[in-house]
mmCIF file of C-alpha atoms in Angstrom:
data_model
loop_
_atom_site.group_PDB
_atom_site.id
_atom_site.type_symbol
_atom_site.label_atom_id
_atom_site.label_comp_id
_atom_site.label_asym_id
_atom_site.label_seq_id
_atom_site.Cartn_x
_atom_site.Cartn_y
_atom_site.Cartn_z
ATOM 1 C CA UNK A 1 95.933 114.841 104.766
ATOM 2 C CA UNK A 2 97.491 114.893 101.348
ATOM 3 C CA UNK A 3 101.128 115.047 100.062
ATOM 4 C CA UNK A 4 102.017 118.811 101.365
ATOM 5 C CA UNK A 5 100.299 117.527 104.746
ATOM 6 C CA UNK A 6 102.567 114.445 105.765
ATOM 7 C CA UNK A 7 105.640 116.651 104.141
ATOM 8 C CA UNK A 8 105.208 118.680 105.986
ATOM 9 C CA UNK A 9 104.367 116.888 109.804
ATOM 10 C CA UNK A 10 107.087 114.171 108.640
ATOM 11 C CA UNK A 11 109.580 117.196 108.345
ATOM 12 C CA UNK A 12 108.760 118.460 111.731
ATOM 13 C CA UNK A 13 108.537 115.118 113.071
ATOM 14 C CA UNK A 14 112.520 114.725 111.393
ATOM 15 C CA UNK A 15 113.631 117.928 113.333
ATOM 16 C CA UNK A 16 111.770 118.354 116.802
ATOM 17 C CA UNK A 17 114.508 116.892 119.268
ATOM 18 C CA UNK A 18 116.413 115.476 116.412
ATOM 19 C CA UNK A 19 113.197 112.920 115.694
ATOM 20 C CA UNK A 20 109.763 111.896 117.022
ATOM 21 C CA UNK A 21 107.714 109.456 115.936
ATOM 22 C CA UNK A 22 104.710 110.553 113.718
ATOM 23 C CA UNK A 23 102.603 108.095 111.739
ATOM 24 C CA UNK A 24 101.727 108.437 108.505
ATOM 25 C CA UNK A 25 97.511 108.905 107.611
ATOM 26 C CA UNK A 26 97.229 109.402 103.549
ATOM 27 C CA UNK A 27 93.350 110.550 102.347
ATOM 28 C CA UNK A 28 94.333 111.734 98.954
ATOM 29 C CA UNK A 29 95.110 109.110 95.763
ATOM 30 C CA UNK A 30 98.748 110.947 96.034
ATOM 31 C CA UNK A 31 99.822 110.101 99.211
ATOM 32 C CA UNK A 32 98.465 106.769 99.543
ATOM 33 C CA UNK A 33 100.499 105.970 96.259
ATOM 34 C CA UNK A 34 103.367 107.840 96.788
ATOM 35 C CA UNK A 35 104.242 110.864 98.935
ATOM 36 C CA UNK A 36 103.350 108.457 102.270
ATOM 37 C CA UNK A 37 105.448 105.458 101.293
ATOM 38 C CA UNK A 38 110.169 105.877 101.169
ATOM 39 C CA UNK A 39 110.442 108.300 103.857
ATOM 40 C CA UNK A 40 110.791 111.801 102.250
ATOM 41 C CA UNK A 41 109.911 114.541 103.908
ATOM 42 C CA UNK A 42 110.269 118.300 103.019
ATOM 43 C CA UNK A 43 109.049 121.501 102.164
ATOM 44 C CA UNK A 44 109.554 123.898 99.163
ATOM 45 C CA UNK A 45 111.854 127.346 99.202
ATOM 46 C CA UNK A 46 111.845 130.171 96.414
ATOM 47 C CA UNK A 47 113.875 128.283 94.097
ATOM 48 C CA UNK A 48 112.909 124.966 93.829
ATOM 49 C CA UNK A 49 110.639 122.131 95.266
ATOM 50 C CA UNK A 50 111.714 120.438 98.606
ATOM 51 C CA UNK A 51 114.958 122.143 98.657
ATOM 52 C CA UNK A 52 115.067 121.572 102.849
ATOM 53 C CA UNK A 53 113.482 117.823 103.666
ATOM 54 C CA UNK A 54 115.758 114.642 105.092
ATOM 55 C CA UNK A 55 114.586 110.674 104.630
ATOM 56 C CA UNK A 56 112.663 110.457 107.713
ATOM 57 C CA UNK A 57 110.536 107.200 107.753
ATOM 58 C CA UNK A 58 107.691 107.111 109.338
ATOM 59 C CA UNK A 59 105.901 104.009 112.261
ATOM 60 C CA UNK A 60 103.085 103.122 109.982
ATOM 61 C CA UNK A 61 101.143 104.243 107.454
ATOM 62 C CA UNK A 62 97.374 102.958 107.055
ATOM 63 C CA UNK A 63 95.432 103.990 104.202
ATOM 64 C CA UNK A 64 91.739 103.861 104.310
ATOM 65 C CA UNK A 65 89.968 104.111 101.514
ATOM 66 C CA UNK A 66 86.694 105.380 102.087
ATOM 67 C CA UNK A 67 88.770 109.104 102.375
ATOM 68 C CA UNK A 68 88.984 108.766 98.466
ATOM 69 C CA UNK A 69 84.958 108.860 97.908
ATOM 70 C CA UNK A 70 85.317 112.326 99.071
ATOM 71 C CA UNK A 71 87.938 113.498 96.878
ATOM 72 C CA UNK A 72 87.337 116.186 93.767
ATOM 73 C CA UNK A 73 88.053 114.472 90.400
ATOM 74 C CA UNK A 74 92.281 116.976 89.933
ATOM 75 C CA UNK A 75 92.881 114.962 93.171
ATOM 76 C CA UNK A 76 92.142 111.386 91.467
ATOM 77 C CA UNK A 77 94.287 112.523 88.725
ATOM 78 C CA UNK A 78 96.611 113.541 90.776
ATOM 79 C CA UNK A 79 97.313 110.227 92.449
ATOM 80 C CA UNK A 80 96.566 108.550 88.779
ATOM 81 C CA UNK A 81 99.443 110.268 87.382
ATOM 82 C CA UNK A 82 101.544 109.180 90.044
ATOM 83 C CA UNK A 83 100.172 105.079 89.228
ATOM 84 C CA UNK A 84 100.471 105.432 85.650
ATOM 85 C CA UNK A 85 104.165 106.892 87.178
ATOM 86 C CA UNK A 86 105.022 103.745 88.726
ATOM 87 C CA UNK A 87 103.567 101.209 86.215
ATOM 88 C CA UNK A 88 106.134 102.478 83.517
ATOM 89 C CA UNK A 89 109.039 102.169 86.201
ATOM 90 C CA UNK A 90 108.109 98.622 86.828
ATOM 91 C CA UNK A 91 109.948 95.221 85.310
ATOM 92 C CA UNK A 92 105.989 93.335 86.123
ATOM 93 C CA UNK A 93 104.160 93.809 83.089
ATOM 94 C CA UNK A 94 100.988 92.542 84.850
ATOM 95 C CA UNK A 95 101.106 95.489 86.659
ATOM 96 C CA UNK A 96 100.666 97.759 84.018
ATOM 97 C CA UNK A 97 98.494 95.193 82.034
ATOM 98 C CA UNK A 98 95.737 95.556 84.830
ATOM 99 C CA UNK A 99 95.914 99.274 84.988
ATOM 100 C CA UNK A 100 95.723 99.364 81.223
ATOM 101 C CA UNK A 101 92.885 97.126 81.927
ATOM 102 C CA UNK A 102 91.098 99.186 84.923
ATOM 103 C CA UNK A 103 91.735 102.453 82.496
ATOM 104 C CA UNK A 104 89.437 100.537 79.816
ATOM 105 C CA UNK A 105 86.568 100.448 81.815
ATOM 106 C CA UNK A 106 86.628 104.197 82.127
ATOM 107 C CA UNK A 107 85.357 104.450 78.266
ATOM 108 C CA UNK A 108 82.206 102.649 78.984
ATOM 109 C CA UNK A 109 81.332 104.398 82.440
ATOM 110 C CA UNK A 110 79.517 107.182 82.411
ATOM 111 C CA UNK A 111 80.925 109.056 85.127
ATOM 112 C CA UNK A 112 83.886 110.071 83.302
ATOM 113 C CA UNK A 113 84.094 113.435 86.004
ATOM 114 C CA UNK A 114 86.365 111.505 88.843
ATOM 115 C CA UNK A 115 88.226 108.154 87.299
ATOM 116 C CA UNK A 116 89.004 105.433 88.963
ATOM 117 C CA UNK A 117 86.273 106.630 91.463
ATOM 118 C CA UNK A 118 83.760 103.569 89.789
ATOM 119 C CA UNK A 119 85.648 100.733 90.285
ATOM 120 C CA UNK A 120 84.967 98.255 93.223
ATOM 121 C CA UNK A 121 86.733 98.339 96.331
ATOM 122 C CA UNK A 122 88.525 95.351 96.074
ATOM 123 C CA UNK A 123 90.296 96.533 92.579
ATOM 124 C CA UNK A 124 90.889 99.645 93.095
ATOM 125 C CA UNK A 125 92.255 98.196 96.833
ATOM 126 C CA UNK A 126 94.366 96.092 93.934
ATOM 127 C CA UNK A 127 95.593 99.129 91.562
ATOM 128 C CA UNK A 128 96.658 101.108 94.862
ATOM 129 C CA UNK A 129 98.352 97.934 96.401
ATOM 130 C CA UNK A 130 100.158 97.184 92.687
ATOM 131 C CA UNK A 131 101.824 100.863 92.383
ATOM 132 C CA UNK A 132 102.911 101.328 96.272
ATOM 133 C CA UNK A 133 104.717 97.703 95.776
ATOM 134 C CA UNK A 134 106.275 99.416 92.807
ATOM 135 C CA UNK A 135 107.951 102.369 95.362
ATOM 136 C CA UNK A 136 108.346 99.813 98.447
ATOM 137 C CA UNK A 137 110.687 97.728 96.125
ATOM 138 C CA UNK A 138 112.682 100.860 94.702
ATOM 139 C CA UNK A 139 112.969 102.151 98.127
ATOM 140 C CA UNK A 140 114.263 99.313 99.417
ATOM 141 C CA UNK A 141 116.788 98.471 97.257
ATOM 142 C CA UNK A 142 117.555 102.988 97.635
ATOM 143 C CA UNK A 143 116.607 104.410 100.604
ATOM 144 C CA UNK A 144 118.239 108.170 100.866
ATOM 145 C CA UNK A 145 118.704 108.057 97.003
ATOM 146 C CA UNK A 146 122.359 106.776 95.730
ATOM 147 C CA UNK A 147 121.007 105.772 93.243
ATOM 148 C CA UNK A 148 118.221 103.731 91.413
ATOM 149 C CA UNK A 149 115.378 105.550 93.519
ATOM 150 C CA UNK A 150 116.075 108.978 91.891
ATOM 151 C CA UNK A 151 113.875 106.720 88.605
ATOM 152 C CA UNK A 152 110.785 107.670 90.989
ATOM 153 C CA UNK A 153 111.839 111.162 89.511
ATOM 154 C CA UNK A 154 110.320 109.718 86.223
ATOM 155 C CA UNK A 155 108.259 113.293 84.804
ATOM 156 C CA UNK A 156 109.005 115.947 87.829
ATOM 157 C CA UNK A 157 112.750 117.298 86.301
ATOM 158 C CA UNK A 158 109.536 119.334 83.803
ATOM 159 C CA UNK A 159 107.212 118.835 86.999
ATOM 160 C CA UNK A 160 108.973 121.013 88.943
ATOM 161 C CA UNK A 161 109.766 123.550 86.772
ATOM 162 C CA UNK A 162 106.219 124.174 85.920
ATOM 163 C CA UNK A 163 105.051 124.016 89.862
ATOM 164 C CA UNK A 164 108.185 126.650 90.294
ATOM 165 C CA UNK A 165 106.877 129.059 87.852
ATOM 166 C CA UNK A 166 103.361 128.865 88.872
ATOM 167 C CA UNK A 167 104.692 129.729 92.965
ATOM 168 C CA UNK A 168 103.056 126.227 93.187
ATOM 169 C CA UNK A 169 99.548 127.152 93.109
ATOM 170 C CA UNK A 170 97.159 127.075 90.076
ATOM 171 C CA UNK A 171 98.200 123.194 89.106
ATOM 172 C CA UNK A 172 98.501 120.680 91.172
ATOM 173 C CA UNK A 173 101.190 118.010 92.150
ATOM 174 C CA UNK A 174 99.497 115.576 89.630
ATOM 175 C CA UNK A 175 98.950 117.458 86.433
ATOM 176 C CA UNK A 176 102.354 118.966 86.161
ATOM 177 C CA UNK A 177 103.987 115.128 86.204
ATOM 178 C CA UNK A 178 101.188 113.998 83.893
ATOM 179 C CA UNK A 179 102.247 116.735 81.435
ATOM 180 C CA UNK A 180 106.570 115.779 83.028
ATOM 181 C CA UNK A 181 105.746 112.502 81.929
ATOM 182 C CA UNK A 182 104.938 113.481 78.114
ATOM 183 C CA UNK A 183 107.927 114.728 78.099
ATOM 184 C CA UNK A 184 110.316 112.839 79.335
ATOM 185 C CA UNK A 185 108.889 109.680 76.783
ATOM 186 C CA UNK A 186 109.476 112.086 73.968
ATOM 187 C CA UNK A 187 113.120 112.466 75.055
ATOM 188 C CA UNK A 188 113.089 108.784 75.694
ATOM 189 C CA UNK A 189 112.611 108.316 71.924
ATOM 190 C CA UNK A 190 116.480 109.745 71.807
ATOM 191 C CA UNK A 191 117.546 106.309 73.903
ATOM 192 C CA UNK A 192 115.521 103.696 72.543
ATOM 193 C CA UNK A 193 111.689 103.642 73.354
ATOM 194 C CA UNK A 194 109.786 102.118 70.466
ATOM 195 C CA UNK A 195 107.194 104.187 68.616
ATOM 196 C CA UNK A 196 104.725 101.234 70.009
ATOM 197 C CA UNK A 197 105.905 101.418 73.567
ATOM 198 C CA UNK A 198 105.330 105.787 73.383
ATOM 199 C CA UNK A 199 101.945 105.032 71.941
ATOM 200 C CA UNK A 200 100.654 102.316 73.872
ATOM 201 C CA UNK A 201 102.050 105.090 77.533
ATOM 202 C CA UNK A 202 100.369 107.554 75.976
ATOM 203 C CA UNK A 203 97.444 106.164 74.981
ATOM 204 C CA UNK A 204 96.924 104.687 79.086
ATOM 205 C CA UNK A 205 97.585 108.046 80.028
ATOM 206 C CA UNK A 206 94.696 109.721 77.521
ATOM 207 C CA UNK A 207 92.463 107.055 78.423
ATOM 208 C CA UNK A 208 92.610 108.342 82.321
ATOM 209 C CA UNK A 209 92.153 111.716 81.357
ATOM 210 C CA UNK A 210 95.297 112.785 82.494
ATOM 211 C CA UNK A 211 96.347 116.015 80.689
ATOM 212 C CA UNK A 212 99.042 115.971 77.873
ATOM 213 C CA UNK A 213 99.538 119.635 77.131
ATOM 214 C CA UNK A 214 102.031 122.090 77.402
ATOM 215 C CA UNK A 215 100.497 124.041 79.141
ATOM 216 C CA UNK A 216 101.361 127.343 77.589
ATOM 217 C CA UNK A 217 104.612 127.432 78.670
ATOM 218 C CA UNK A 218 107.439 128.008 76.481
ATOM 219 C CA UNK A 219 110.430 125.247 76.467
ATOM 220 C CA UNK A 220 113.529 127.809 77.195
ATOM 221 C CA UNK A 221 111.294 129.723 80.549
ATOM 222 C CA UNK A 222 111.165 125.728 81.891
ATOM 223 C CA UNK A 223 114.872 124.261 80.788
ATOM 224 C CA UNK A 224 115.776 127.774 83.021
ATOM 225 C CA UNK A 225 114.298 126.290 86.049
ATOM 226 C CA UNK A 226 115.458 122.662 85.468
ATOM 227 C CA UNK A 227 118.908 124.071 86.221
ATOM 228 C CA UNK A 228 117.649 124.163 90.366
ATOM 229 C CA UNK A 229 117.514 120.748 90.046
ATOM 230 C CA UNK A 230 118.900 117.782 92.739
ATOM 231 C CA UNK A 231 119.556 115.706 89.853
ATOM 232 C CA UNK A 232 121.483 117.830 88.277
ATOM 233 C CA UNK A 233 125.304 117.214 88.401
ATOM 234 C CA UNK A 234 128.319 119.433 87.214
ATOM 235 C CA UNK A 235 126.175 121.921 85.473
ATOM 236 C CA UNK A 236 124.346 119.699 83.298
ATOM 237 C CA UNK A 237 120.358 118.993 83.273
ATOM 238 C CA UNK A 238 119.501 115.665 84.218
ATOM 239 C CA UNK A 239 116.454 113.575 83.505
ATOM 240 C CA UNK A 240 115.456 110.202 84.170
ATOM 241 C CA UNK A 241 114.342 108.562 80.976
ATOM 242 C CA UNK A 242 112.778 105.178 79.506
ATOM 243 C CA UNK A 243 115.382 102.627 77.014
ATOM 244 C CA UNK A 244 112.160 100.670 77.627
ATOM 245 C CA UNK A 245 108.907 100.269 79.917
ATOM 246 C CA UNK A 246 110.273 98.814 82.708
ATOM 247 C CA UNK A 247 113.621 99.663 81.808
ATOM 248 C CA UNK A 248 114.875 103.703 83.268
ATOM 249 C CA UNK A 249 117.617 105.385 83.089
ATOM 250 C CA UNK A 250 118.829 108.372 85.687
ATOM 251 C CA UNK A 251 121.049 111.080 85.441
ATOM 252 C CA UNK A 252 120.599 111.305 81.424
ATOM 253 C CA UNK A 253 122.403 114.993 80.648
ATOM 254 C CA UNK A 254 119.992 116.427 78.465
ATOM 255 C CA UNK A 255 120.645 119.777 76.371
ATOM 256 C CA UNK A 256 118.260 122.645 75.763
ATOM 257 C CA UNK A 257 118.027 121.847 71.664
ATOM 258 C CA UNK A 258 117.032 117.922 72.895
ATOM 259 C CA UNK A 259 114.197 119.387 75.242
ATOM 260 C CA UNK A 260 113.176 122.432 73.273
ATOM 261 C CA UNK A 261 112.203 119.431 70.134
ATOM 262 C CA UNK A 262 110.438 117.763 73.189
ATOM 263 C CA UNK A 263 108.662 120.149 74.089
ATOM 264 C CA UNK A 264 107.753 121.144 70.510
ATOM 265 C CA UNK A 265 106.567 117.850 69.568
ATOM 266 C CA UNK A 266 104.369 117.677 72.868
ATOM 267 C CA UNK A 267 102.748 121.029 72.028
ATOM 268 C CA UNK A 268 101.992 120.106 68.186
ATOM 269 C CA UNK A 269 100.321 116.905 69.316
ATOM 270 C CA UNK A 270 98.216 117.858 72.282
ATOM 271 C CA UNK A 271 98.450 122.116 72.507
#
């Protein structure tokens, strides 16, 4: 199944009899490149996303790309948002460059309804493998999220607030993450992200058809819901930002005025 199925099965496996063996068989792009990797298993509660869970590694992850051909366009977008996030985090320039090149082929392809679904199997497998390698390397360094693993939450502070406001219905996780990435990029300009890199990353997201707009939400209502985020400390709202592509900063305190400014810029440009 997808991320929800994998998270629920993993959470049950982690708690039943204090832990039983389980295998992840991801059948969506998001679960292949993100949720099946790293051992985070959790369920949502009324106060927020993934608030009850554990770190519990699967015995095996089996990804069959044939499953991807059954996906509707929204599910491709969902997974692509996490792939883009990984390409922003890695210092490996070739991973970002290869994703950009694959994305460019979308502009010449007639089937724009399901981005990446037209790629040759070997090319698709390569992009998935590269994305997984970014997350796997970070998890290997910090399995229980005491430090650098927190960078995998890039874009997720805003995304989780959006999902919570929608009661986890309507917008997919990836659609929320995409919008959250844009917010994070605007906030990152305050700590040194250059205009050139900002525009390059925005262009990649736009080419892939990822949603960049504010979806009608107001800054204050979102910021209020970020107060439940797990990364917060000492009453401060903390974001993952980028000094530059490949140089993430985690635990960056953000004020309501900074968030309002970033959200206003996002709304002005993308709606």
